């Protein structure tokens, strides 16, 4: 933060989007409206022809944003509160619709007045400068903004408060008026976009190699290439869905101790950038699928896209159904891997997968429930659970995992094992490995030492790697 010396102007007019909050409330409102009432969103879009003021009014009438959930610029907020406490006149002057602006002003409780887009027109640029000048009524005034469009306002202001990541904007503002304060904010980078795509979650798509590996065809170059391409497709499609999911979950993610740091939730990544990446990702997946992979795989990846979309908008809010959907998506990955490789998937593998991943999905919900209880919360944001459900989830989750082990032991007695392995009896050594690994994850969660998706926890867990290496050695011993 930089500052200049001298007496500050009597009034300070503060922009909302990109300045007071690290997001754009119009984009948030439109996205939220699209998720909850898509027909209202389409109706709002038709109002663009009548002007931006009419469009903003239609969006604001269709949905309301929780002002407490917005990602405020805390450094600027501290400065504004200090100025307010010493008696300075603080006014919220924004291009956002007055409904949104007044809800923010009421929440913060430090603004003396609000100038926003209303029936008089879109309160932006020259129009905002004119309204501020009229409102100031001859008093000296400063304006806090973040964008080049605000230069037309700073030209008429007695001082500028610049909130930006671009030092060039500070220099431009300084040519027109005195700089009262400068608050440097973080600009988004490619790393933020990759974090939003959740590339760390791509590890889950390794499951597509399962059928190829278990069929002992991992050395088949054509099949292996197909599965590699299939994994790429699942990666990009999953990332597209993650973007949509996080846009729908902005308010609930911001109330979560860790999810609030996600690029969209924190306001680091602009919503238009994230949205623009969705069709790009889907286009990449579509081209690879249609040109290079079997049509049967295309059906599975299309099913994955449909189910994950339903999960984002509906299913994740229905208790138990959300868990079964998650476990089903893991199993679907295995079926997709089989389709890509041209390998039939054993019913034993499908049953084992459903029970195992149902247990892990319950484990994920259990960690969220205990975290909510520890924060004295009453509900799990965006989910159909309350903290009191933790005991039920803890009682059923480990049992489902043990059923997966039972299915595996029954598989060891099947004809498939006798055909694929030279020494099938050695595979029984995998049973204690599975029992240990599943029990250990639940044990750690019960101790409140797990605060993440269990799959991602396992990826960072040395003991899980050790169990995996031992299991691989056993499989090799049974094969040769």
Tab-separated table of C-alpha atoms in Angstrom:
chain	number	residue	atom	x	y	z
A	1	UNK	CA	0.000	0.000	0.000
A	2	UNK	CA	1.298	3.475	-0.939
A	3	UNK	CA	0.041	6.790	0.341
A	4	UNK	CA	0.562	10.496	-0.134
A	5	UNK	CA	0.687	13.196	2.467
A	6	UNK	CA	-1.872	15.952	2.822
A	7	UNK	CA	-5.455	16.424	3.978
A	8	UNK	CA	-7.880	13.889	2.498
A	9	UNK	CA	-10.981	15.169	0.659
A	10	UNK	CA	-14.175	15.398	2.691
A	11	UNK	CA	-15.947	12.525	0.928
A	12	UNK	CA	-14.717	9.178	-0.354
A	13	UNK	CA	-16.734	7.418	-3.076
A	14	UNK	CA	-15.967	3.694	-3.336
A	15	UNK	CA	-16.501	1.358	-6.272
A	16	UNK	CA	-17.812	-2.150	-5.543
A	17	UNK	CA	-16.823	-4.682	-8.230
A	18	UNK	CA	-13.091	-5.299	-8.401
A	19	UNK	CA	-12.433	-2.651	-5.755
A	20	UNK	CA	-14.298	-3.312	-2.535
A	21	UNK	CA	-14.862	-6.936	-3.515
A	22	UNK	CA	-12.481	-9.116	-5.525
A	23	UNK	CA	-15.193	-10.254	-7.918
A	24	UNK	CA	-17.927	-8.941	-10.207
A	25	UNK	CA	-21.359	-9.125	-8.578
A	26	UNK	CA	-23.168	-8.985	-11.930
A	27	UNK	CA	-21.348	-12.069	-13.178
A	28	UNK	CA	-21.955	-13.822	-9.851
A	29	UNK	CA	-25.648	-12.974	-9.966
A	30	UNK	CA	-26.011	-14.144	-13.565
A	31	UNK	CA	-24.195	-17.426	-12.880
A	32	UNK	CA	-26.245	-18.055	-9.748
A	33	UNK	CA	-29.465	-17.246	-11.600
A	34	UNK	CA	-28.478	-19.590	-14.448
A	35	UNK	CA	-28.007	-22.425	-11.977
A	36	UNK	CA	-31.162	-21.908	-9.956
A	37	UNK	CA	-33.590	-20.515	-12.526
A	38	UNK	CA	-32.217	-20.921	-16.081
A	39	UNK	CA	-35.379	-19.596	-17.741
A	40	UNK	CA	-35.148	-16.401	-15.696
A	41	UNK	CA	-31.523	-16.082	-16.763
A	42	UNK	CA	-32.524	-16.373	-20.427
A	43	UNK	CA	-35.256	-13.809	-19.858
A	44	UNK	CA	-32.717	-11.460	-18.297
A	45	UNK	CA	-30.404	-11.837	-21.295
A	46	UNK	CA	-33.200	-10.732	-23.608
A	47	UNK	CA	-33.309	-7.455	-21.676
A	48	UNK	CA	-29.805	-6.500	-22.846
A	49	UNK	CA	-31.367	-4.912	-25.919
A	50	UNK	CA	-33.150	-2.457	-23.611
A	51	UNK	CA	-29.861	-1.316	-22.062
A	52	UNK	CA	-27.497	-2.438	-19.335
A	53	UNK	CA	-29.625	-0.839	-16.627
A	54	UNK	CA	-32.658	-2.929	-17.590
A	55	UNK	CA	-30.493	-6.040	-17.854
A	56	UNK	CA	-28.989	-5.521	-14.388
A	57	UNK	CA	-32.411	-4.894	-12.902
A	58	UNK	CA	-33.768	-8.110	-14.406
A	59	UNK	CA	-30.832	-10.121	-13.018
A	60	UNK	CA	-31.073	-8.492	-9.575
A	61	UNK	CA	-34.816	-9.161	-9.445
A	62	UNK	CA	-34.236	-12.832	-10.239
A	63	UNK	CA	-31.626	-13.645	-7.595
A	64	UNK	CA	-30.061	-12.203	-4.453
A	65	UNK	CA	-26.421	-12.461	-3.430
A	66	UNK	CA	-25.473	-13.004	0.192
A	67	UNK	CA	-23.281	-9.947	0.919
A	68	UNK	CA	-21.619	-11.751	3.833
A	69	UNK	CA	-20.193	-14.345	1.443
A	70	UNK	CA	-18.460	-11.917	-0.927
A	71	UNK	CA	-14.634	-11.863	-1.036
A	72	UNK	CA	-13.899	-8.374	0.280
A	73	UNK	CA	-10.522	-6.687	-0.080
A	74	UNK	CA	-9.745	-6.792	3.626
A	75	UNK	CA	-6.882	-4.260	3.460
A	76	UNK	CA	-9.116	-1.694	1.773
A	77	UNK	CA	-11.935	-2.537	4.166
A	78	UNK	CA	-9.734	-1.796	7.174
A	79	UNK	CA	-8.798	1.582	5.670
A	80	UNK	CA	-12.438	2.465	4.932
A	81	UNK	CA	-13.543	1.560	8.445
A	82	UNK	CA	-10.800	3.747	9.910
A	83	UNK	CA	-11.863	6.649	7.697
A	84	UNK	CA	-15.494	6.124	8.657
A	85	UNK	CA	-14.662	6.063	12.363
A	86	UNK	CA	-12.834	9.369	12.155
A	87	UNK	CA	-15.958	10.924	10.665
A	88	UNK	CA	-15.224	10.929	6.953
A	89	UNK	CA	-18.194	10.641	4.619
A	90	UNK	CA	-18.037	7.261	2.818
A	91	UNK	CA	-20.351	6.566	-0.147
A	92	UNK	CA	-20.694	3.355	-2.157
A	93	UNK	CA	-20.648	4.409	-5.826
A	94	UNK	CA	-21.007	1.435	-8.157
A	95	UNK	CA	-22.271	0.270	-11.523
A	96	UNK	CA	-23.885	-2.693	-9.764
A	97	UNK	CA	-27.655	-2.604	-9.417
A	98	UNK	CA	-28.912	-0.714	-6.396
A	99	UNK	CA	-30.459	-3.892	-4.920
A	100	UNK	CA	-27.020	-5.494	-4.670
A	101	UNK	CA	-25.292	-2.257	-3.642
A	102	UNK	CA	-27.683	-1.562	-0.784
A	103	UNK	CA	-27.446	-5.114	0.529
A	104	UNK	CA	-23.642	-4.732	0.680
A	105	UNK	CA	-23.936	-1.301	2.304
A	106	UNK	CA	-26.377	-2.618	4.911
A	107	UNK	CA	-24.100	-5.567	5.648
A	108	UNK	CA	-20.963	-3.473	6.152
A	109	UNK	CA	-22.760	-0.668	7.994
A	110	UNK	CA	-20.240	2.074	7.226
A	111	UNK	CA	-21.604	3.802	4.127
A	112	UNK	CA	-23.427	7.103	4.428
A	113	UNK	CA	-25.154	6.699	1.078
A	114	UNK	CA	-25.329	4.561	-2.052
A	115	UNK	CA	-25.073	5.596	-5.712
A	116	UNK	CA	-25.799	2.655	-8.007
A	117	UNK	CA	-27.389	1.597	-11.262
A	118	UNK	CA	-31.126	2.222	-11.045
A	119	UNK	CA	-34.009	3.524	-13.142
A	120	UNK	CA	-31.955	6.623	-13.997
A	121	UNK	CA	-29.392	4.553	-15.880
A	122	UNK	CA	-26.179	2.537	-15.762
A	123	UNK	CA	-23.943	4.140	-13.134
A	124	UNK	CA	-20.590	3.721	-14.869
A	125	UNK	CA	-17.812	5.904	-16.282
A	126	UNK	CA	-18.903	9.440	-17.192
A	127	UNK	CA	-22.403	8.797	-15.851
A	128	UNK	CA	-20.976	7.837	-12.454
A	129	UNK	CA	-18.687	10.877	-12.447
A	130	UNK	CA	-21.683	13.150	-13.079
A	131	UNK	CA	-23.731	11.593	-10.267
A	132	UNK	CA	-20.815	11.819	-7.840
A	133	UNK	CA	-20.268	15.474	-8.688
A	134	UNK	CA	-23.949	16.219	-8.089
A	135	UNK	CA	-23.974	14.211	-4.873
A	136	UNK	CA	-20.817	15.886	-3.527
A	137	UNK	CA	-22.595	19.258	-3.823
A	138	UNK	CA	-19.404	21.285	-3.855
A	139	UNK	CA	-17.528	19.252	-1.261
A	140	UNK	CA	-14.082	17.898	-2.091
A	141	UNK	CA	-14.121	14.200	-2.926
A	142	UNK	CA	-11.940	11.200	-3.679
A	143	UNK	CA	-12.820	8.094	-5.634
A	144	UNK	CA	-11.672	4.501	-5.044
A	145	UNK	CA	-11.584	2.419	-8.219
A	146	UNK	CA	-9.717	-0.374	-9.955
A	147	UNK	CA	-10.094	-0.070	-13.712
A	148	UNK	CA	-9.055	2.107	-16.640
A	149	UNK	CA	-12.712	3.098	-17.065
A	150	UNK	CA	-12.359	4.939	-13.743
A	151	UNK	CA	-9.851	7.392	-15.247
A	152	UNK	CA	-12.756	9.546	-16.440
A	153	UNK	CA	-13.843	9.813	-12.795
A	154	UNK	CA	-10.367	10.441	-11.417
A	155	UNK	CA	-9.979	13.335	-13.870
A	156	UNK	CA	-12.711	15.142	-11.934
A	157	UNK	CA	-11.824	13.918	-8.437
A	158	UNK	CA	-9.711	15.759	-5.879
A	159	UNK	CA	-7.886	12.517	-5.043
A	160	UNK	CA	-7.718	8.870	-6.073
A	161	UNK	CA	-7.627	5.626	-4.149
A	162	UNK	CA	-6.336	3.058	-6.639
A	163	UNK	CA	-6.936	-0.659	-6.080
A	164	UNK	CA	-5.064	-2.522	-8.790
A	165	UNK	CA	-2.444	-5.046	-9.839
A	166	UNK	CA	-1.295	-2.721	-12.640
A	167	UNK	CA	1.217	-0.023	-11.647
A	168	UNK	CA	0.637	1.612	-15.016
A	169	UNK	CA	-2.920	2.428	-13.904
A	170	UNK	CA	-1.519	4.168	-10.822
A	171	UNK	CA	0.729	6.288	-13.035
A	172	UNK	CA	-2.187	7.191	-15.310
A	173	UNK	CA	-4.353	8.194	-12.355
A	174	UNK	CA	-1.502	10.297	-10.943
A	175	UNK	CA	-1.468	12.381	-14.147
A	176	UNK	CA	-5.017	13.516	-13.413
A	177	UNK	CA	-5.240	13.868	-9.637
A	178	UNK	CA	-3.516	13.314	-6.317
A	179	UNK	CA	-3.036	9.711	-5.217
A	180	UNK	CA	-4.449	9.325	-1.724
A	181	UNK	CA	-3.766	5.607	-1.365
A	182	UNK	CA	-2.743	2.702	-3.576
A	183	UNK	CA	-3.701	-0.866	-2.700
A	184	UNK	CA	-1.892	-3.438	-4.833
A	185	UNK	CA	-3.891	-6.614	-5.402
A	186	UNK	CA	-3.002	-9.994	-6.858
A	187	UNK	CA	-3.496	-10.611	-10.573
A	188	UNK	CA	-4.594	-14.011	-11.815
A	189	UNK	CA	-2.014	-16.253	-13.483
A	190	UNK	CA	-1.999	-19.500	-15.450
A	191	UNK	CA	-1.238	-21.262	-12.173
A	192	UNK	CA	-4.553	-19.958	-10.781
A	193	UNK	CA	-6.404	-21.294	-13.818
A	194	UNK	CA	-4.750	-24.692	-13.405
A	195	UNK	CA	-5.687	-24.702	-9.724
A	196	UNK	CA	-9.259	-23.921	-10.715
A	197	UNK	CA	-9.179	-26.843	-13.121
A	198	UNK	CA	-8.118	-28.915	-10.102
A	199	UNK	CA	-5.342	-30.729	-11.940
A	200	UNK	CA	-4.499	-32.489	-8.662
A	201	UNK	CA	-7.835	-34.313	-9.028
A	202	UNK	CA	-6.700	-35.847	-12.319
A	203	UNK	CA	-5.019	-38.595	-10.310
A	204	UNK	CA	-8.466	-40.176	-9.946
A	205	UNK	CA	-8.531	-40.889	-13.674
A	206	UNK	CA	-5.685	-43.372	-13.300
A	207	UNK	CA	-8.566	-45.773	-12.653
A	208	UNK	CA	-9.041	-45.955	-16.423
A	209	UNK	CA	-5.852	-48.052	-16.581
A	210	UNK	CA	-7.408	-50.633	-14.210
A	211	UNK	CA	-9.050	-52.951	-16.772
A	212	UNK	CA	-5.963	-52.914	-19.022
A	213	UNK	CA	-3.656	-53.714	-16.115
A	214	UNK	CA	-5.857	-56.435	-14.629
A	215	UNK	CA	-6.310	-58.060	-18.033
A	216	UNK	CA	-2.500	-58.283	-18.287
A	217	UNK	CA	-2.496	-56.204	-21.483
A	218	UNK	CA	-0.552	-53.222	-20.213
A	219	UNK	CA	2.175	-53.920	-22.792
A	220	UNK	CA	-0.273	-53.725	-25.719
A	221	UNK	CA	0.840	-50.438	-27.374
A	222	UNK	CA	-2.425	-49.668	-29.188
A	223	UNK	CA	-4.594	-50.351	-26.152
A	224	UNK	CA	-2.213	-48.422	-23.903
A	225	UNK	CA	-2.270	-45.379	-26.216
A	226	UNK	CA	-6.066	-45.452	-26.269
A	227	UNK	CA	-6.237	-45.458	-22.483
A	228	UNK	CA	-3.725	-42.591	-22.253
A	229	UNK	CA	-5.909	-40.559	-24.622
A	230	UNK	CA	-8.996	-41.556	-22.635
A	231	UNK	CA	-7.375	-40.277	-19.455
A	232	UNK	CA	-6.653	-36.952	-21.171
A	233	UNK	CA	-10.317	-36.727	-22.192
A	234	UNK	CA	-11.525	-37.450	-18.681
A	235	UNK	CA	-9.074	-34.886	-17.309
A	236	UNK	CA	-10.334	-32.021	-19.458
A	237	UNK	CA	-14.010	-32.936	-19.113
A	238	UNK	CA	-13.637	-33.220	-15.337
A	239	UNK	CA	-11.917	-29.824	-15.191
A	240	UNK	CA	-14.761	-28.236	-17.152
A	241	UNK	CA	-17.265	-29.703	-14.705
A	242	UNK	CA	-15.164	-28.520	-11.732
A	243	UNK	CA	-15.366	-24.956	-13.027
A	244	UNK	CA	-19.154	-25.134	-13.331
A	245	UNK	CA	-19.417	-26.824	-9.936
A	246	UNK	CA	-17.349	-24.141	-8.215
A	247	UNK	CA	-19.366	-21.373	-9.862
A	248	UNK	CA	-22.550	-22.904	-8.465
A	249	UNK	CA	-20.925	-23.329	-5.051
A	250	UNK	CA	-19.362	-19.877	-4.629
A	251	UNK	CA	-21.314	-18.915	-1.517
A	252	UNK	CA	-20.925	-22.281	0.252
A	253	UNK	CA	-17.237	-22.581	-0.709
A	254	UNK	CA	-16.554	-19.184	0.849
A	255	UNK	CA	-17.886	-20.454	4.170
A	256	UNK	CA	-15.586	-23.492	4.051
A	257	UNK	CA	-12.206	-23.306	5.863
A	258	UNK	CA	-10.196	-24.549	2.860
A	259	UNK	CA	-12.454	-24.227	-0.192
A	260	UNK	CA	-12.642	-20.460	0.333
A	261	UNK	CA	-9.077	-20.281	-0.975
A	262	UNK	CA	-10.034	-21.683	-4.378
A	263	UNK	CA	-9.342	-19.195	-7.211
A	264	UNK	CA	-13.003	-18.467	-7.953
A	265	UNK	CA	-14.176	-18.408	-4.352
A	266	UNK	CA	-11.353	-16.078	-3.305
A	267	UNK	CA	-11.947	-13.759	-6.259
A	268	UNK	CA	-8.420	-14.227	-7.636
A	269	UNK	CA	-9.663	-15.730	-10.922
A	270	UNK	CA	-12.248	-13.643	-12.829
A	271	UNK	CA	-15.499	-15.458	-13.575
A	272	UNK	CA	-15.393	-14.674	-17.335
A	273	UNK	CA	-11.931	-16.276	-17.612
A	274	UNK	CA	-13.095	-19.436	-15.845
A	275	UNK	CA	-16.264	-19.598	-17.940
A	276	UNK	CA	-14.342	-19.132	-21.187
A	277	UNK	CA	-12.162	-22.127	-20.341
A	278	UNK	CA	-15.164	-24.488	-20.139
A	279	UNK	CA	-15.992	-24.699	-23.878
A	280	UNK	CA	-12.265	-24.906	-24.675
A	281	UNK	CA	-11.820	-27.902	-22.385
A	282	UNK	CA	-14.958	-29.594	-23.704
A	283	UNK	CA	-13.861	-28.989	-27.298
A	284	UNK	CA	-10.487	-30.652	-26.635
A	285	UNK	CA	-12.208	-33.670	-25.094
A	286	UNK	CA	-14.752	-33.890	-27.923
A	287	UNK	CA	-12.143	-33.777	-30.688
A	288	UNK	CA	-9.951	-36.464	-29.111
A	289	UNK	CA	-12.950	-38.693	-28.448
A	290	UNK	CA	-14.559	-38.450	-31.870
A	291	UNK	CA	-11.346	-38.688	-33.893
A	292	UNK	CA	-9.155	-41.105	-31.966
A	293	UNK	CA	-11.221	-43.256	-29.605
A	294	UNK	CA	-13.915	-45.977	-29.944
A	295	UNK	CA	-17.554	-44.929	-30.029
A	296	UNK	CA	-18.237	-47.079	-26.956
A	297	UNK	CA	-15.856	-44.889	-24.973
A	298	UNK	CA	-17.680	-41.810	-26.256
A	299	UNK	CA	-20.881	-43.104	-24.647
A	300	UNK	CA	-19.186	-43.527	-21.290
A	301	UNK	CA	-17.563	-40.083	-21.295
A	302	UNK	CA	-20.879	-38.531	-22.352
A	303	UNK	CA	-22.548	-40.347	-19.462
A	304	UNK	CA	-19.845	-39.059	-17.133
A	305	UNK	CA	-20.476	-35.487	-18.278
A	306	UNK	CA	-24.240	-35.813	-17.819
A	307	UNK	CA	-24.044	-37.432	-14.372
A	308	UNK	CA	-21.451	-34.963	-13.055
A	309	UNK	CA	-23.598	-32.079	-14.296
A	310	UNK	CA	-26.647	-33.533	-12.531
A	311	UNK	CA	-24.482	-33.974	-9.441
A	312	UNK	CA	-23.445	-30.304	-9.588
A	313	UNK	CA	-26.973	-28.954	-9.859
A	314	UNK	CA	-29.099	-31.484	-7.965
A	315	UNK	CA	-27.698	-34.768	-6.683
A	316	UNK	CA	-24.997	-33.450	-4.337
A	317	UNK	CA	-27.704	-31.853	-2.202
A	318	UNK	CA	-29.492	-35.180	-1.607
A	319	UNK	CA	-28.070	-37.194	1.282
A	320	UNK	CA	-26.991	-40.775	0.448
A	321	UNK	CA	-27.767	-40.214	-3.256
A	322	UNK	CA	-24.693	-37.963	-3.450
A	323	UNK	CA	-22.479	-40.723	-2.053
A	324	UNK	CA	-23.868	-43.364	-4.413
A	325	UNK	CA	-23.368	-40.969	-7.330
A	326	UNK	CA	-19.724	-40.384	-6.417
A	327	UNK	CA	-19.020	-44.095	-6.117
A	328	UNK	CA	-20.837	-44.681	-9.398
A	329	UNK	CA	-18.621	-42.118	-11.134
A	330	UNK	CA	-15.519	-43.985	-9.991
A	331	UNK	CA	-16.947	-47.218	-11.360
A	332	UNK	CA	-17.883	-45.461	-14.586
A	333	UNK	CA	-14.204	-44.513	-15.017
A	334	UNK	CA	-13.317	-48.216	-14.922
A	335	UNK	CA	-15.944	-49.037	-17.541
A	336	UNK	CA	-14.686	-46.181	-19.713
A	337	UNK	CA	-11.129	-47.474	-19.413
A	338	UNK	CA	-12.277	-50.896	-20.508
A	339	UNK	CA	-14.108	-49.428	-23.502
A	340	UNK	CA	-11.066	-47.407	-24.552
A	341	UNK	CA	-8.761	-50.416	-24.307
A	342	UNK	CA	-11.191	-52.870	-25.862
A	343	UNK	CA	-11.145	-54.965	-22.670
A	344	UNK	CA	-14.232	-56.484	-21.050
A	345	UNK	CA	-14.649	-55.486	-17.432
A	346	UNK	CA	-15.252	-58.237	-14.895
A	347	UNK	CA	-18.464	-57.991	-12.840
A	348	UNK	CA	-16.265	-58.765	-9.831
A	349	UNK	CA	-14.251	-55.598	-10.464
A	350	UNK	CA	-17.428	-53.540	-10.801
A	351	UNK	CA	-18.867	-54.862	-7.528
A	352	UNK	CA	-15.566	-54.339	-5.713
A	353	UNK	CA	-15.319	-50.805	-7.088
A	354	UNK	CA	-18.854	-49.820	-6.072
A	355	UNK	CA	-18.420	-50.957	-2.469
A	356	UNK	CA	-14.892	-49.602	-2.076
A	357	UNK	CA	-15.659	-46.160	-3.478
A	358	UNK	CA	-18.966	-45.937	-1.628
A	359	UNK	CA	-16.960	-46.368	1.565
A	360	UNK	CA	-14.507	-43.662	0.468
A	361	UNK	CA	-17.373	-41.335	-0.516
A	362	UNK	CA	-18.893	-41.785	2.950
A	363	UNK	CA	-15.434	-41.083	4.372
A	364	UNK	CA	-15.303	-37.795	2.472
A	365	UNK	CA	-18.689	-36.780	3.860
A	366	UNK	CA	-17.649	-37.846	7.357
A	367	UNK	CA	-14.606	-35.551	7.326
A	368	UNK	CA	-16.843	-32.659	6.209
A	369	UNK	CA	-19.348	-33.411	8.959
A	370	UNK	CA	-16.803	-33.497	11.768
A	371	UNK	CA	-15.144	-30.352	10.442
A	372	UNK	CA	-18.525	-28.618	10.460
A	373	UNK	CA	-19.204	-29.829	13.990
A	374	UNK	CA	-15.787	-28.598	15.147
A	375	UNK	CA	-16.625	-25.149	13.752
A	376	UNK	CA	-19.993	-25.290	15.559
A	377	UNK	CA	-21.816	-25.218	12.262
A	378	UNK	CA	-25.391	-26.434	11.880
A	379	UNK	CA	-25.305	-27.680	8.297
A	380	UNK	CA	-22.741	-28.770	5.757
A	381	UNK	CA	-22.861	-25.967	3.194
A	382	UNK	CA	-24.318	-27.105	-0.121
A	383	UNK	CA	-24.944	-30.650	1.110
A	384	UNK	CA	-27.958	-32.512	2.530
A	385	UNK	CA	-26.334	-33.325	5.867
A	386	UNK	CA	-26.143	-31.960	9.408
A	387	UNK	CA	-23.304	-32.648	11.894
A	388	UNK	CA	-25.506	-35.090	13.817
A	389	UNK	CA	-25.342	-37.407	10.800
A	390	UNK	CA	-21.643	-38.070	11.485
A	391	UNK	CA	-22.353	-41.062	13.743
A	392	UNK	CA	-24.550	-42.699	11.104
A	393	UNK	CA	-21.977	-42.142	8.358
A	394	UNK	CA	-19.191	-43.473	10.585
A	395	UNK	CA	-21.209	-46.595	11.356
A	396	UNK	CA	-22.061	-47.478	7.759
A	397	UNK	CA	-18.947	-46.306	5.897
A	398	UNK	CA	-16.356	-48.759	7.265
A	399	UNK	CA	-18.831	-51.637	6.926
A	400	UNK	CA	-19.297	-50.910	3.226
A	401	UNK	CA	-15.512	-50.920	2.842
A	402	UNK	CA	-15.296	-54.332	4.484
A	403	UNK	CA	-17.952	-55.632	2.081
A	404	UNK	CA	-15.582	-54.580	-0.728
A	405	UNK	CA	-12.913	-56.795	0.834
A	406	UNK	CA	-15.446	-59.655	1.057
A	407	UNK	CA	-16.233	-59.251	-2.666
A	408	UNK	CA	-12.507	-59.404	-3.381
A	409	UNK	CA	-12.106	-62.653	-1.424
A	410	UNK	CA	-15.008	-64.189	-3.376
A	411	UNK	CA	-13.323	-63.100	-6.598
A	412	UNK	CA	-10.166	-64.952	-5.563
A	413	UNK	CA	-12.132	-68.197	-5.818
A	414	UNK	CA	-13.456	-67.414	-9.294
A	415	UNK	CA	-12.434	-69.017	-12.597
A	416	UNK	CA	-11.080	-65.636	-13.834
A	417	UNK	CA	-8.278	-65.750	-11.272
A	418	UNK	CA	-7.322	-69.294	-12.212
A	419	UNK	CA	-6.972	-68.228	-15.852
A	420	UNK	CA	-5.064	-64.980	-15.352
A	421	UNK	CA	-2.595	-65.943	-12.609
A	422	UNK	CA	-0.042	-68.738	-12.385
A	423	UNK	CA	-0.061	-68.676	-8.586
A	424	UNK	CA	-3.533	-67.418	-7.601
A	425	UNK	CA	-3.162	-68.443	-3.925
A	426	UNK	CA	-0.573	-65.717	-3.466
A	427	UNK	CA	-3.258	-63.119	-4.155
A	428	UNK	CA	-4.756	-63.891	-0.738
A	429	UNK	CA	-1.936	-61.770	0.679
A	430	UNK	CA	-3.788	-58.763	-0.748
A	431	UNK	CA	-6.661	-59.279	1.683
A	432	UNK	CA	-4.826	-58.038	4.795
A	433	UNK	CA	-3.430	-55.145	2.736
A	434	UNK	CA	-6.939	-54.046	1.823
A	435	UNK	CA	-8.247	-54.527	5.366
A	436	UNK	CA	-5.394	-52.479	6.773
A	437	UNK	CA	-5.642	-49.643	4.249
A	438	UNK	CA	-9.424	-49.152	4.521
A	439	UNK	CA	-9.430	-49.449	8.319
A	440	UNK	CA	-6.496	-47.044	8.631
A	441	UNK	CA	-8.210	-44.321	6.575
A	442	UNK	CA	-11.305	-44.496	8.751
A	443	UNK	CA	-9.162	-44.607	11.875
A	444	UNK	CA	-7.365	-41.413	10.813
A	445	UNK	CA	-10.672	-39.723	10.006
A	446	UNK	CA	-12.079	-40.736	13.383
A	447	UNK	CA	-9.088	-39.026	14.995
A	448	UNK	CA	-9.944	-35.877	12.994
A	449	UNK	CA	-6.592	-36.029	11.224
A	450	UNK	CA	-8.066	-36.094	7.709
A	451	UNK	CA	-9.395	-32.875	6.225
A	452	UNK	CA	-9.449	-33.685	2.531
A	453	UNK	CA	-10.799	-36.033	-0.098
A	454	UNK	CA	-9.560	-39.512	0.972
A	455	UNK	CA	-8.171	-40.192	-2.510
A	456	UNK	CA	-6.097	-37.014	-2.385
A	457	UNK	CA	-5.076	-37.842	1.175
A	458	UNK	CA	-3.825	-41.223	-0.015
A	459	UNK	CA	-1.838	-39.571	-2.810
A	460	UNK	CA	0.124	-37.625	-0.172
A	461	UNK	CA	0.260	-40.468	2.365
A	462	UNK	CA	3.553	-42.446	2.504
A	463	UNK	CA	1.859	-45.432	4.155
A	464	UNK	CA	-0.622	-45.677	1.282
A	465	UNK	CA	2.280	-45.748	-1.155
A	466	UNK	CA	3.905	-48.504	0.889
A	467	UNK	CA	0.697	-50.554	0.844
A	468	UNK	CA	0.444	-49.976	-2.906
A	469	UNK	CA	4.006	-51.189	-3.514
A	470	UNK	CA	3.408	-54.301	-1.407
A	471	UNK	CA	0.190	-54.999	-3.330
A	472	UNK	CA	1.982	-54.598	-6.653
A	473	UNK	CA	4.723	-57.017	-5.566
A	474	UNK	CA	2.084	-59.561	-4.558
A	475	UNK	CA	0.347	-59.275	-7.942
A	476	UNK	CA	3.649	-59.751	-9.754
A	477	UNK	CA	4.469	-62.783	-7.553
A	478	UNK	CA	1.094	-64.284	-8.428
A	479	UNK	CA	1.631	-63.675	-12.142
A	480	UNK	CA	5.069	-65.245	-12.647
